């Protein structure tokens, strides 16, 4: 029940009488000498049509002089209509009960009301005194019986915040001590949020605040933060926020919970001067609230990365490790959340790159080479892409590119030359084509061809499918040579036994074996699929789940040629689209979706090493391969074409390229181009079985704390809009958090865009598979 309703009931109860011995009072007088109630009377009047006010003649507001009030309660004022069951209440601002009782000395303007104290009744305390606001709140005899401080500060704040107080519920206040901080907080709403909004918006925020609201906000700051916004000013507030000492710590934590809500704060702090701390106190912990410090650290890291080009690879790796130890903590700071620490974020992946490339793959046979790459070597390629995706500005790209080239180029070159050496002596494990009996698809399987799905990218795609709760099987395989789409795509098709290569073919494009019709344009390729009983699906079709189907979706290779190193930043979005296509197909009834690809690729920011090839010796030259003219004599390493071993293909040595400045290229012989990963995706059976229960969910602002019971050692917490869609994560940086030994953990939402929306608490295992989920209201339900 609202406090205003308790007040109205108390007023109306003043008219309670015994009809057997008393007549009904003509009215209820409400004296208020100090005008303590005056500001809220119009608000109460909305719910009390019988409430009249002594004042200037304004009948629309049921306000008028004493004589008009006499007429109104007698039913003689046309502007006021009172029902028989309503006892009129007359509010008397600036008038005490004693003013009316002293009839002889009563002011002339009150004399028409003096006799109403006898025909009516007066709302007073049990002791006959007028009801003050404090008395009504404290008294347990006719009042609310609350515990209210009696100092001057509380009295002042109480009167200013009275309109907000009356709109609240009484029950939560019982047993609570109400002091000036309570009333100023009530008036200011969420004072910490208001403080951050003021720092963010400045005078714009101040302009939309009412005088009472601003006063309440200012008083809260003075009382709780030792800060006067009117006197000290906004820059002083920004400096205190950056230092976040003492009570300002909770303000800083609130800013860090959702920093993107306050985009103007970082630039405001940059206008302040970092205090001159003693050397012993000038630590990262003391400076982390200052974006200027983070900016300087980024510059320092940028300069350090740019020096790596002058170091041998092993020393460059050691230097990256040293830099990672120095800068890793900056990834946990608010500046990383605000995308102001791109190099610190990239460094995480550069450190992985340094670690992986410190181990050579150049031992043993081709089987050993492929096993080593499949176990850990692919992580180097993945780290390159993730590091590049972390940066946007050219100066940062140059620094990251320098680091990548320092440690990745020699490692990739070494592994490529080792593979080429093995193939020279033992032959290529992927062909030329021998068994042309075609693939053996399972019943109800749909082939999904993705152009340029490199091994490491396939692993990333696999993780996304697992996060959706699907089952995934891996099938490593070797691409057809040369590693270009014209050769590789038909080689992974279910009709490859219907395809052959001609003697003269500069584009490495095979044809239909029987008719010699070209596969360019795809018409004859699709026709052969249909003749073999396969459904051919375009991008908008999903088929009926019967038999087998072939469809093409996603074009990583095209984006790589178009975008170069920028492919790294678009990759996740492309993979999410592929996952969506897989789910469409599974939803249409296919038992499984086999994701196949033609080749991988090399990507090195700044360009692959250039190697020359005499153009007179070749019919057609690609980035990493070339079609050699018949009878041409060359020192280039030659390999048989997959579709016709009589045709020779020149492949560039190591990871070099026949074209200058190429960042993205394929067609050659390297692990990145040749070793592929097919994925067979099957629909999961639902949530993974696990003995775990979500015991408690607590929201504090945008921080969600969860405790669980059961086996939680491998589990992580996420908060999503859709439980099965990892891309709908609302957590900062979309990073699920592991549970502590006591079965608790917490995550912070990236912003308040979905505050109040329905979402899901999600528990996932180390593979990203769903284990448990529970519905929740983002930010809490307010109860």
PDB file of C-alpha atoms in Angstrom, residues 29 54 65-70 92 95 99-119:
ATOM      1  CA  UNK A  29      -9.726  21.143   8.628  1.00  0.00           C
ATOM      2  CA  UNK A  54      -7.404  27.875   0.980  1.00  0.00           C
ATOM      3  CA  UNK A  65     -10.704  32.165  -0.325  1.00  0.00           C
ATOM      4  CA  UNK A  66     -12.509  31.386   2.923  1.00  0.00           C
ATOM      5  CA  UNK A  67     -15.959  32.553   1.866  1.00  0.00           C
ATOM      6  CA  UNK A  68     -15.798  30.536  -1.350  1.00  0.00           C
ATOM      7  CA  UNK A  69     -14.791  27.458   0.678  1.00  0.00           C
ATOM      8  CA  UNK A  70     -17.875  27.980   2.897  1.00  0.00           C
ATOM      9  CA  UNK A  92      -5.008  25.536   5.290  1.00  0.00           C
ATOM     10  CA  UNK A  95      -2.544  28.451   9.200  1.00  0.00           C
ATOM     11  CA  UNK A  99      -5.025  30.824  14.531  1.00  0.00           C
ATOM     12  CA  UNK A 100      -8.616  29.609  14.207  1.00  0.00           C
ATOM     13  CA  UNK A 101      -9.269  29.140  17.914  1.00  0.00           C
ATOM     14  CA  UNK A 102      -8.427  32.759  18.690  1.00  0.00           C
ATOM     15  CA  UNK A 103     -11.541  34.068  16.985  1.00  0.00           C
ATOM     16  CA  UNK A 104     -11.158  37.651  18.224  1.00  0.00           C
ATOM     17  CA  UNK A 105      -7.640  37.963  16.829  1.00  0.00           C
ATOM     18  CA  UNK A 106      -8.212  35.715  13.855  1.00  0.00           C
ATOM     19  CA  UNK A 107      -7.139  37.393  10.613  1.00  0.00           C
ATOM     20  CA  UNK A 108     -10.052  38.722   8.604  1.00  0.00           C
ATOM     21  CA  UNK A 109      -9.426  36.406   5.673  1.00  0.00           C
ATOM     22  CA  UNK A 110      -9.807  33.375   8.008  1.00  0.00           C
ATOM     23  CA  UNK A 111     -12.862  34.483  10.017  1.00  0.00           C
ATOM     24  CA  UNK A 112     -15.394  32.831   7.670  1.00  0.00           C
ATOM     25  CA  UNK A 113     -13.737  29.504   8.530  1.00  0.00           C
ATOM     26  CA  UNK A 114     -13.441  29.971  12.278  1.00  0.00           C
ATOM     27  CA  UNK A 115     -16.857  28.538  13.098  1.00  0.00           C
ATOM     28  CA  UNK A 116     -16.072  25.373  11.082  1.00  0.00           C
ATOM     29  CA  UNK A 117     -13.827  24.184  13.898  1.00  0.00           C
ATOM     30  CA  UNK A 118     -17.042  23.654  15.843  1.00  0.00           C
ATOM     31  CA  UNK A 119     -19.253  22.219  13.092  1.00  0.00           C
TER      32      UNK A 119
END
